[in-house]
Coordinates of C-alpha atoms and ligand atoms in Angstrom, one line a residue:
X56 CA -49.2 42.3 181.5
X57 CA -52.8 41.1 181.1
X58 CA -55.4 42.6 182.8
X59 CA -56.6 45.5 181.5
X60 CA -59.1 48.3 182.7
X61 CA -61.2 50.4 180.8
X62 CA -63.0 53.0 182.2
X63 CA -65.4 54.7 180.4
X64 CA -68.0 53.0 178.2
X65 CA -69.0 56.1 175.3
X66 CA -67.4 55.2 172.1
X67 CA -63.7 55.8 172.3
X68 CA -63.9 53.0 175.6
X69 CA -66.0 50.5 173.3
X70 CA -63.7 50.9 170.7
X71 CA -60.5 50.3 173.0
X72 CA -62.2 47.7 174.1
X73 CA -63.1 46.4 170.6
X74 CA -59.9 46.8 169.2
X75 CA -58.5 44.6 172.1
X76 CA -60.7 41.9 171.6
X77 CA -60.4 41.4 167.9
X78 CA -56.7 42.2 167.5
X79 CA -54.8 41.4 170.4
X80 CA -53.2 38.2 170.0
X81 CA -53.5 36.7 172.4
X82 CA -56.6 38.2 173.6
X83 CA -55.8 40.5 176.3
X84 CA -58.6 40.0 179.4
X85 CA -60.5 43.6 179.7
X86 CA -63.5 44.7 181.6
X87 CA -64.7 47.9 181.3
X88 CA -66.3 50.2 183.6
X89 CA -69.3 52.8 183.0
X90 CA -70.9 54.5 185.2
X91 CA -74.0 54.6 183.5
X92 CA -76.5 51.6 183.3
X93 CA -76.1 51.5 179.7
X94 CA -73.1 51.9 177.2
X95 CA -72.5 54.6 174.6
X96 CA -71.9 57.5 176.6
X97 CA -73.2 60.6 174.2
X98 CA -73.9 58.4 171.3
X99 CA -77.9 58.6 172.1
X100 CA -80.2 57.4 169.2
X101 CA -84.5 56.9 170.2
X102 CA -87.4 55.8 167.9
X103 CA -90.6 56.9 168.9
X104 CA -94.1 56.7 166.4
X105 CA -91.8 56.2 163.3
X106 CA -89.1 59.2 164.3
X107 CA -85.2 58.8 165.0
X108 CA -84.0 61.1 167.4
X109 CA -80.4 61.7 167.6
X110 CA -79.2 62.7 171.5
X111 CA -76.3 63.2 171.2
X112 CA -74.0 63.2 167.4
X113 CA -76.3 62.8 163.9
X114 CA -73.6 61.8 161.8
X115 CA -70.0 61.2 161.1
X116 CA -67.1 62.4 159.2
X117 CA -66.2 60.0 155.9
X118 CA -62.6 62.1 155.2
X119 CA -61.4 60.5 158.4
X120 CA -62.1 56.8 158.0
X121 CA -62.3 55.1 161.1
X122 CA -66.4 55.3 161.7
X123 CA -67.4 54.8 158.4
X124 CA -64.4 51.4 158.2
X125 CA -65.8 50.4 161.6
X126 CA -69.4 50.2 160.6
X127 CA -68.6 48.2 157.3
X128 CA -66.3 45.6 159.5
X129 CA -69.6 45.5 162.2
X130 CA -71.6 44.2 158.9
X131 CA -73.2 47.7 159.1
X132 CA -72.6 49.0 155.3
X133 CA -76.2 47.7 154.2
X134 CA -76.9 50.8 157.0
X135 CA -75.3 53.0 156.2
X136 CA -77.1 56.7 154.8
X137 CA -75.8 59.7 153.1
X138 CA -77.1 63.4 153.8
X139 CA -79.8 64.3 150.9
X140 CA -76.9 66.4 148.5
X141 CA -79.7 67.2 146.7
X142 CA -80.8 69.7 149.7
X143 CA -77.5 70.4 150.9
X144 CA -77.8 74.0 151.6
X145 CA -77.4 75.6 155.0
X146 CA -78.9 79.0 156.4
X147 CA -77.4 82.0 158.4
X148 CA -79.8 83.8 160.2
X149 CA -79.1 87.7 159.7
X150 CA -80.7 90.8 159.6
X151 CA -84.6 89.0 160.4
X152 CA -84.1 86.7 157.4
X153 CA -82.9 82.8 156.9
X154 CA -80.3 84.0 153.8
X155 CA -78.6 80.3 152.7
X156 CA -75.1 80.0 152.5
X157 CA -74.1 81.2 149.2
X158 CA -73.3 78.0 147.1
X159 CA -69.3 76.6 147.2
X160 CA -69.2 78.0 150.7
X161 CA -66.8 75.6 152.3
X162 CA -67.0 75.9 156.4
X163 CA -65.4 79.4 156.0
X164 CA -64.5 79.7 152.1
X165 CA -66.2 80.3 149.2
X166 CA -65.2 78.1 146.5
X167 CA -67.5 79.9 144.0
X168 CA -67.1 83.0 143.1
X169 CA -70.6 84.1 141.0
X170 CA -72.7 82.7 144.1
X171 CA -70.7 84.3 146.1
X172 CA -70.7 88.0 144.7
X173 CA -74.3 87.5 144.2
X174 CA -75.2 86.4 147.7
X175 CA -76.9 89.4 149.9
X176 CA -75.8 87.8 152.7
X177 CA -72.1 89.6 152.9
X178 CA -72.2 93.3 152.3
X179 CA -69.9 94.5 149.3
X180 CA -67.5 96.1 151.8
X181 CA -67.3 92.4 153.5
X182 CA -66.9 91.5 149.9
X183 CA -63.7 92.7 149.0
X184 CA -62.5 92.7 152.4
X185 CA -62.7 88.6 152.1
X186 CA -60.9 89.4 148.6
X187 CA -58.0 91.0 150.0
X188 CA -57.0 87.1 151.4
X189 CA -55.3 87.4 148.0
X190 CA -53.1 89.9 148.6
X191 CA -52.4 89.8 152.5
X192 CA -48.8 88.0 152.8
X193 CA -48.7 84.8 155.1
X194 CA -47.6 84.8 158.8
X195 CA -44.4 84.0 159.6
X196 CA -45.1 83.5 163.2
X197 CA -46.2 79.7 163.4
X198 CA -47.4 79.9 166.9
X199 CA -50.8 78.6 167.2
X200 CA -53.7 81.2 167.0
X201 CA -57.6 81.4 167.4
X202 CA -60.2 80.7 164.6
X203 CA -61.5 84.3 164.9
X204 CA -58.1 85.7 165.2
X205 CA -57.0 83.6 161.9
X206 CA -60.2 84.9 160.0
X207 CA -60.2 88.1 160.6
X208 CA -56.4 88.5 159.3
X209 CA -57.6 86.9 156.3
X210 CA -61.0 87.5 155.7
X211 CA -62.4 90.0 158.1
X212 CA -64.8 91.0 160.7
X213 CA -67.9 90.2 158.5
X214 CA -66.7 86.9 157.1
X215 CA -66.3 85.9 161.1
X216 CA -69.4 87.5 162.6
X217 CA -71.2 86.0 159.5
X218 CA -70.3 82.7 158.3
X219 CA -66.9 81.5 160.6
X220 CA -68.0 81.9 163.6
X221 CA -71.2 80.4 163.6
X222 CA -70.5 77.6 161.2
X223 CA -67.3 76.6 164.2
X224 CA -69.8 77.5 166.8
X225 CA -72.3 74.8 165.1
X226 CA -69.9 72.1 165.4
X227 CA -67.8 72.5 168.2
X228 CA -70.5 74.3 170.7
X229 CA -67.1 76.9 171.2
X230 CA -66.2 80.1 171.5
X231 CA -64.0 81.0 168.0
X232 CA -62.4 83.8 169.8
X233 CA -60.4 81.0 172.0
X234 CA -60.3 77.9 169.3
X235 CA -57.2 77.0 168.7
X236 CA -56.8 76.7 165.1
X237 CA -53.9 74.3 165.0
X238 CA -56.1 71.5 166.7
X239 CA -59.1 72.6 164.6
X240 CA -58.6 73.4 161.4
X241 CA -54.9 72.5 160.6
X242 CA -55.7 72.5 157.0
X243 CA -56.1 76.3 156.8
X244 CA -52.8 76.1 157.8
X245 CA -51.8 74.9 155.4
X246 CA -53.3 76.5 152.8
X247 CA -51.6 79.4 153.7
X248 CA -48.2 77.9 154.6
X249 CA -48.4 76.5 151.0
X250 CA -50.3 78.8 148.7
X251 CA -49.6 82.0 150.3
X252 CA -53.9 82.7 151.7
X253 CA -57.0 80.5 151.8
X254 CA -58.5 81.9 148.3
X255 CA -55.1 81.0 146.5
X256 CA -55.4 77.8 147.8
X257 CA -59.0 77.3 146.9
X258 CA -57.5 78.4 143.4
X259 CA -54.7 76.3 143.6
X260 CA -56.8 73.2 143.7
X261 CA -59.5 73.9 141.6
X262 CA -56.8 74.4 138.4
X263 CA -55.1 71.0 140.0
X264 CA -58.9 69.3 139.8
X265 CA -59.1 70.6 136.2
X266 CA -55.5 68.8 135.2
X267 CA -57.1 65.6 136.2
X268 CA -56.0 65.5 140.0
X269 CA -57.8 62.3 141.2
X270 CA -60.5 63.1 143.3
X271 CA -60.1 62.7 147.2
X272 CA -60.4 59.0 148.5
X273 CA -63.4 57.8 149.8
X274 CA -63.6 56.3 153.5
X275 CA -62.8 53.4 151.5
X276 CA -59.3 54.5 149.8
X277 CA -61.2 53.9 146.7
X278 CA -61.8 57.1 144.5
X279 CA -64.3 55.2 142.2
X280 CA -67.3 54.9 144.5
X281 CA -68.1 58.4 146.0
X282 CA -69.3 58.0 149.7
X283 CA -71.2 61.8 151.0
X284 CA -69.4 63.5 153.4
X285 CA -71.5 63.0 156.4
X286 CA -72.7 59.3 157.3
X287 CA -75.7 57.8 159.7
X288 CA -76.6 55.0 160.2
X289 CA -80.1 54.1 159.0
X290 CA -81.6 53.4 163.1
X291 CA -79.1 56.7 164.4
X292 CA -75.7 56.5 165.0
X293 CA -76.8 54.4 168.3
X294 CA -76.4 51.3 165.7
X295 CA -72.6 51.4 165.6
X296 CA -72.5 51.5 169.5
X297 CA -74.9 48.6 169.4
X298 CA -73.3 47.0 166.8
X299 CA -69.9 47.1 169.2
X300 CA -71.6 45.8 172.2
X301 CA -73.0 42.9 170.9
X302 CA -69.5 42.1 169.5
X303 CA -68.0 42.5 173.0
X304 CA -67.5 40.1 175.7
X305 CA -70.5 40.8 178.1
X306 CA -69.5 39.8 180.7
X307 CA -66.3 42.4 180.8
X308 CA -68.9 45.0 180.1
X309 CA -70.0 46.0 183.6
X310 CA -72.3 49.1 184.1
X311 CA -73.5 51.2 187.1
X312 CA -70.0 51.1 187.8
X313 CA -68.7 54.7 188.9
X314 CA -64.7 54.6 189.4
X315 CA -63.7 57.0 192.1
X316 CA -60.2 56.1 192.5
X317 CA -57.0 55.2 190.9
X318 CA -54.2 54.1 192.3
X319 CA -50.4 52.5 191.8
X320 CA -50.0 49.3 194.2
X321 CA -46.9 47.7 193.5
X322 CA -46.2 46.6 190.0
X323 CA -50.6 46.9 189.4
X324 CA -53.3 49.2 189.1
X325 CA -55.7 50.0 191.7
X326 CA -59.4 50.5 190.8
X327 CA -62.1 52.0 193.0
X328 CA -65.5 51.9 192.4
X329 CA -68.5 54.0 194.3
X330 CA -69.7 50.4 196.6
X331 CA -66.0 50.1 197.6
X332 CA -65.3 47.5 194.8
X333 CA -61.9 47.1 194.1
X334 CA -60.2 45.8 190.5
X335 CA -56.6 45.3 189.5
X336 CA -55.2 45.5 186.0
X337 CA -51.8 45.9 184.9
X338 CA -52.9 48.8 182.0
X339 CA -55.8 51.3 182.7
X340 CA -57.3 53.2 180.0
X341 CA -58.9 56.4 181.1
X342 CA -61.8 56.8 178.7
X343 CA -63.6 59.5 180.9
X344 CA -63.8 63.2 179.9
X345 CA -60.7 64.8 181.0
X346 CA -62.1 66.7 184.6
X347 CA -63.2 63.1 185.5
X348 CA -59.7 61.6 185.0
X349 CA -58.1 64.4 186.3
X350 CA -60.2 63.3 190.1
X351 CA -59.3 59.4 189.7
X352 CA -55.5 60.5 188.9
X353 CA -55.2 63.0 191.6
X354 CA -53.9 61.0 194.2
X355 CA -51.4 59.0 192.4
X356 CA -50.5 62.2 190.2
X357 CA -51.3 65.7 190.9
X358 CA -49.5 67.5 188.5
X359 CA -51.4 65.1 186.0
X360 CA -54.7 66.1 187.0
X361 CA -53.7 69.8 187.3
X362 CA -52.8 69.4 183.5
X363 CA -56.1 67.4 182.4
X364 CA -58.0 69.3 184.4
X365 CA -57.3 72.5 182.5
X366 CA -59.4 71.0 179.4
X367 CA -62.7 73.6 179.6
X368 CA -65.9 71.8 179.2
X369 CA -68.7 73.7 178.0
X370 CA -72.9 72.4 178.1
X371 CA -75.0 71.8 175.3
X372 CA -78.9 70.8 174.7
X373 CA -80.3 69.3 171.9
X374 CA -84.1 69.5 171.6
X375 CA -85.8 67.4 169.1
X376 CA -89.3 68.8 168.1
X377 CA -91.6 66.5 165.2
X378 CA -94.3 68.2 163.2
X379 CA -96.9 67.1 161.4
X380 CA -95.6 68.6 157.9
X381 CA -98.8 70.0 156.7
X382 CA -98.9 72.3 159.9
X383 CA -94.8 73.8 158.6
X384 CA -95.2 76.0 155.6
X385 CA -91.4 76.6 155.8
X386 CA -90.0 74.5 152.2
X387 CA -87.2 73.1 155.0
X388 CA -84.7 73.3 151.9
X389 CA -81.8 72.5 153.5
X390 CA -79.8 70.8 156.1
X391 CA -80.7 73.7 158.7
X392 CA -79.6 77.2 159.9
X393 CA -77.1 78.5 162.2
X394 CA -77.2 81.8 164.1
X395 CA -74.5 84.3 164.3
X396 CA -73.7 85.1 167.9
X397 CA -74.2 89.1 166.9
X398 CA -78.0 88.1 166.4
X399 CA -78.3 88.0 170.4
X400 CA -80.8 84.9 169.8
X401 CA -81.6 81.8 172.1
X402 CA -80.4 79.4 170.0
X403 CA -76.9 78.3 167.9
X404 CA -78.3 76.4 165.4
X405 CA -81.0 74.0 164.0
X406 CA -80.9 71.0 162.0
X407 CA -83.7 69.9 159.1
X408 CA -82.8 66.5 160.7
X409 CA -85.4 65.0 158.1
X410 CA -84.4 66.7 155.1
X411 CA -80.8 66.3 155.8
X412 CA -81.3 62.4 156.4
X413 CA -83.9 60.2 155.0
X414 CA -86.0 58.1 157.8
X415 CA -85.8 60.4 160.7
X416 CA -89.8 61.2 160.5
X417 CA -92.7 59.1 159.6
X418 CA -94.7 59.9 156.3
X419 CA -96.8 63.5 156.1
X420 CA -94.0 64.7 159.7
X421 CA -90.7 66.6 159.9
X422 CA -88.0 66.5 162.0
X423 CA -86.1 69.4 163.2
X424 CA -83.3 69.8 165.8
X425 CA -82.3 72.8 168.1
X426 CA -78.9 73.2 169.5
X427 CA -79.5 75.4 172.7
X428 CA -76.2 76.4 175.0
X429 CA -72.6 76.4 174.3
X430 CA -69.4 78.5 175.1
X431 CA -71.4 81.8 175.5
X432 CA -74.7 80.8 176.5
X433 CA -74.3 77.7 179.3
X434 CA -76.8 78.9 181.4
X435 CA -79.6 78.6 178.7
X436 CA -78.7 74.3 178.4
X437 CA -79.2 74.0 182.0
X438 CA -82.8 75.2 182.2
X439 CA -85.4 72.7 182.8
X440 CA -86.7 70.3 180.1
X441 CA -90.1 72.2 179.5
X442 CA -87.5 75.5 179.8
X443 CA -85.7 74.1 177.1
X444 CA -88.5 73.1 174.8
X445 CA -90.1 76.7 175.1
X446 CA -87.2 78.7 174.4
X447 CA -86.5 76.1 171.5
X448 CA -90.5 76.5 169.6
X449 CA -90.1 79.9 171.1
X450 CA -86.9 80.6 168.5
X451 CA -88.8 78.1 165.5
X452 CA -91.6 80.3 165.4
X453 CA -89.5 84.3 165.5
X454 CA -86.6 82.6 163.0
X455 CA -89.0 80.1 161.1
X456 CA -92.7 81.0 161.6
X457 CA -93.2 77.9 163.3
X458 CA -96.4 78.1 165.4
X459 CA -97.7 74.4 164.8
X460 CA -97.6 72.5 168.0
X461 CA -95.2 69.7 168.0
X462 CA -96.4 65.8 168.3
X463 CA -92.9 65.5 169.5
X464 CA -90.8 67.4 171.8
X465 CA -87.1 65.3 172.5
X466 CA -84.7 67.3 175.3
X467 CA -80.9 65.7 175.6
X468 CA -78.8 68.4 178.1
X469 CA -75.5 67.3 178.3
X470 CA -73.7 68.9 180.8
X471 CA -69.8 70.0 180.7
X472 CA -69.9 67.7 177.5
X473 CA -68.2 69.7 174.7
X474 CA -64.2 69.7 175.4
X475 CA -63.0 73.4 174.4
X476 CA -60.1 73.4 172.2
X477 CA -58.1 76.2 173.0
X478 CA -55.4 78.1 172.0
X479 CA -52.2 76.2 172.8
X480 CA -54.3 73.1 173.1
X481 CA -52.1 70.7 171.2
X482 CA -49.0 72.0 173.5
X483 CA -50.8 71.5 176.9
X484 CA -51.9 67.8 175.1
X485 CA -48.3 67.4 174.3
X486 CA -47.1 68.0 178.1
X487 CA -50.2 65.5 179.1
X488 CA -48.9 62.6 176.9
X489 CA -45.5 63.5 178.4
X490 CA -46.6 63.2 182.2
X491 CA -49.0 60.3 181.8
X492 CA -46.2 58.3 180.0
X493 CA -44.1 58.5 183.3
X494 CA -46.7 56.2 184.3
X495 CA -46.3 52.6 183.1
X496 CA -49.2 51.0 181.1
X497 CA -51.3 54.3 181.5
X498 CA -53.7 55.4 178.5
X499 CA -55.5 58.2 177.7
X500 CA -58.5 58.1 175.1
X501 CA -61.3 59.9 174.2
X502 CA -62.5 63.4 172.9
X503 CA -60.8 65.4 175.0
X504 CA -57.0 65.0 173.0
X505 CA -56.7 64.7 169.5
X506 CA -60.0 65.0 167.9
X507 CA -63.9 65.7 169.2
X508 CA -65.1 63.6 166.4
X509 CA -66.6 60.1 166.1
X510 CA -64.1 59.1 164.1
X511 CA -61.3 60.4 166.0
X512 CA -62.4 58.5 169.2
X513 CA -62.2 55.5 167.3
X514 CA -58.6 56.2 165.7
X515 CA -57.7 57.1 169.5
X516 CA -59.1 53.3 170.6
X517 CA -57.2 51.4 167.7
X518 CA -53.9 53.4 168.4
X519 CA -54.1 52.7 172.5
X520 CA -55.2 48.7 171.7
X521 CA -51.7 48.6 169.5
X522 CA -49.6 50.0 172.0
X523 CA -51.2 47.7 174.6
X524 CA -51.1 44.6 171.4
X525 CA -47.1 45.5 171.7
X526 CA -47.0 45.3 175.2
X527 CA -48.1 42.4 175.1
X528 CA -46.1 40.7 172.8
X529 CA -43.0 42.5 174.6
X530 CA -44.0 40.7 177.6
X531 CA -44.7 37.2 176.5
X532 CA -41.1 37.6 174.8
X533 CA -40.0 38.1 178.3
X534 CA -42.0 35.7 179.9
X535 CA -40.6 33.3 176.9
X536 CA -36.6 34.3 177.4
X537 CA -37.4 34.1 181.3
Ligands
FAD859 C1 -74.9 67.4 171.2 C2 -73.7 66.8 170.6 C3 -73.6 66.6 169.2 C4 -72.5 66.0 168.6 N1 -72.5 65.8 167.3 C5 -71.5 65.1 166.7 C6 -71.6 64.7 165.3 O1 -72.6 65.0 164.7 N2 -70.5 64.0 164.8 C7 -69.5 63.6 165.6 O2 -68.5 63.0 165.1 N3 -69.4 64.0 166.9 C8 -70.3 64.7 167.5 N4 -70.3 65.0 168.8 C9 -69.1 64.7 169.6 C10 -69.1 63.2 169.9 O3 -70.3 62.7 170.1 C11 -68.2 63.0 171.2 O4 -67.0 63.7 171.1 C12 -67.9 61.5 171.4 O5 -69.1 60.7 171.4 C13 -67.2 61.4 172.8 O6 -67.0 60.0 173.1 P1 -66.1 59.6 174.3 O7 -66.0 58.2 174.4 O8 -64.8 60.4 174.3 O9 -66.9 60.3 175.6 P2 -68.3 60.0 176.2 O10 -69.3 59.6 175.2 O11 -68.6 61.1 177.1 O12 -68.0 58.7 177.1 C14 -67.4 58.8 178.4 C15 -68.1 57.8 179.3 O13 -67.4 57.8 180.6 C16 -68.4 57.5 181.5 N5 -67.9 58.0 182.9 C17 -67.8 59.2 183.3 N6 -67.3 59.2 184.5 C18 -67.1 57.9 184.9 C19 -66.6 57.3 186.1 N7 -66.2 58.0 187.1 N8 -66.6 55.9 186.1 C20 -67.0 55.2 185.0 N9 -67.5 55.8 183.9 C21 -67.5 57.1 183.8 C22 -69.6 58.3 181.0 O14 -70.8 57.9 181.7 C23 -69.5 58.1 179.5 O15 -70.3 57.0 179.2 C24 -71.4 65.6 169.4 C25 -71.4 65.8 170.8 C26 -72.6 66.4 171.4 C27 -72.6 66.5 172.9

């Protein structure tokens, strides 16, 4: 077994691809195949007259390694940039206002309490219904559940509609009422598994902090030097994908190349591109959003396409607009806003791209960021670019007070981009694994399975380049005992 095939060039591909190079031993022979004319798939970073504009992701995770590791082995530390903590606030828009997050509010929880109570932006009634997390006992049933379903057992209607919903809504473009919890959020889980509700456990480990429980690790494993909890890369995340391509072997990097067809042919894989191309490999990696795998698969396995082809892909846009700063009398004190779906507005949610990262706008400009689309409102991402860039000043100037005219305007749609993670999701990923193991030398990486993340396409690369490393060295043991 030496040939492999990779198709799919965004960054869990490149990272397969990577891993393969630099630690299979020996080097297993790889080409990959994108049907793009260039590599990265969403990772999209552009500099125009001084700004960075981000496509596609801004940043990455630190709690989960693998990006921020990747970047220092690709010589990138020297790169790499924190978010501004010193402006790390974020905004819901309700009731006509821009009311900030009270501070300590973690994703759903408040970790605070006096910011909290103070905060105008929960009613007092929403208040103590959050409070009653302490007293509510936890659920026996472990089946999985939504995000919506999970908070308003706990916390209520108004912590969803509020602060849950469009904080999840922000990150994963989805509809909380069908997230599965268990593949998003495990950790809420566990709080209540273990503490008994999410405000004991927030109590739980604040007493621990005080006894002198070490902080948590770094992307490093190193509790000494703090990294911030989102990372970019100086030039947008584009570097790291950059960074990976110069590393690889350009000649197994081939573009333009659109696989239409899998197929078994005795003991090998067959690989069909769109100009009737054909390449065999003895392991295929399928680095393709699920709906695309599910067509190159459905031939050799049906039930294997019916399976990935069940994953629900929603559309997003982003749409980058730069200002001159002196025309913005907004402060722009904070990372950005997002916008409960209750507010019937145009827009999910907009990132202070140059407040939350330095060198994203030249001196005396701004940078901001709308997210336009998503579960509930697909349509509105597949309007027209100038579409797009109305509705996204129109929504600056009702939510901001924006009237300036931009001397940038950026649109990225990405269409059936944004895997949905739904209830049951880690079952139906279970029964995927399952099938496509019947098949020999068959992978399956990408955003789609375990993790929508940067750094969880990564981790999905490295763990398919070991179990194609052991392969190999199973084989060559046979070759050797042969
Ligand atoms: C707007 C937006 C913002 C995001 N923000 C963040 C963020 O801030 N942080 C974060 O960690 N994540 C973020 N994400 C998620 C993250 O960017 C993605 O999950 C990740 O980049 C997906 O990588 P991938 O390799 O799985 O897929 P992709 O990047 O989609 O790569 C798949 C590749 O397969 C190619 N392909 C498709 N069909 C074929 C075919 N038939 N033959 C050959 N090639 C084919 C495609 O052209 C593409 O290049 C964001 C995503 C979006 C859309």
């Amino acid at each position: 077994m030496k040939r492999v095939c990779i198709i799919g060039g965004g960054i869990a591909g490149l990272a397969t691809a990577y891993y393969l190079q630099t630690r299979a031993q020996p080097d297993a022979q790889y080409t990959l195949l994108e049907r793009a004319p260039t590599l990265g798939g969403k990772i999209v970073s552009a500099r125009e007259n001084g700004f960075v504009i981000e496509g596609g992701p801004d940043s990455f995770i630190t709690y989960k390694p693998h990006a921020l590791e990747l970047c220092r082995e690709l010589g990138l530390g020297k790169e790499l940039l924190g978010t501004n903590d010193a402006a790390r606030r974020v905004f819901v828009w309700s009731r006509g206002k821009l009311h900030p997050l009270p501070d300590g509010v973690m994703l759903i929880l408040p970790t605070k309490i006096i910011p909290f109570l103070k905060s105008p932006l929960i009613s007092w009634r929403g208040k103590l219904r959050m409070g009653m997390d302490l007293f509510i006992p936890r659920r026996e049933n472990q089946d999985d559940e939504s995000l919506a379903h999970f908070v308003r057992r706990r916390l209520g209607n108004e912590a969803l509609d509020k602060i849950a919903e469009p904080m999840i809504a922000g990150i994963y473009v989805a509809d909380a009422e069908t997230l599965s919890l268990a593949s998003t959020f495990p950790r809420f889980i566990e709080m209540e598994n273990k503490y008994g509700g999410l405000l004991r456990g927030v109590f739980a480990q604040r007493r621990a902090q005080k006894h002198g429980a070490p902080p948590r690790a770094n992307g490093n494993g190193n509790p000494q030097t703090p990294v911030s909890m989102f990372m970019t890369l100086r030039n947008g995340v584009q570097q790291l994908t950059d960074a990976l391509i110069a590393r690889l072997d350009a000649n197994a990097l081939w573009t333009n190349r659109r696989v239409v067809q899998v197929k078994r042919e005795n003991d090998a894989y067959a690989v069909r591109m769109n100009d009737g191309a054909m390449l065999c490999a003895d392991a295929v990696v399928f680095a393709t959003p699920a709906y695309v795998t599910a067509e190159l698969v459905r031939e050799m396995d049906s039930e294997l396409a019916a399976q990935l082809a069940q994953i629900r892909y929603v559309s997003s846009a982003t749409v980058s607009l730069g200002f001159k700063r002196a025309e913005i009398s907004h402060p722009l004190n904070g990372f950005g806003f997002v916008v409960p779906r209750s507010e019937k507005r145009n827009i999910l949610a907009c990132s202070w791209s140059s407040t939350k990262f330095n060198f994203r706008a030249p001196d005396e400009h701004v940078l901001l960021r709308a997210f336009i689309g998503g579960a509930h409102n697909e349509a509105l991402a597949e309007q027209s670019e100038s579409a797009l860039i109305e509705t996204a000043r129109a929504e600056l100037r009702a939510l901001m007070g924006i009237k300036a005219t931009p001397v940038l305007a950026q649109v990225y749609r990405w269409h059936k981009a944004n895997p949905q993670y739904q209830v049951g999701h880690q079952a139906g990923i279970a029964a995927i694994q399952t099938r496509a193991a019947q098949h020999d030398n068959l992978y399956l990486v990408g955003s789609a399975y375990n993790g929508v993340g940067i750094p969880d396409c990564i981790a999905d690369g490295m763990r398919v380049a070991q179990a194609i490393q052991s392969l190999l060295e199973h084989s060559m043991l046979k070759e050797e005992l042969i």
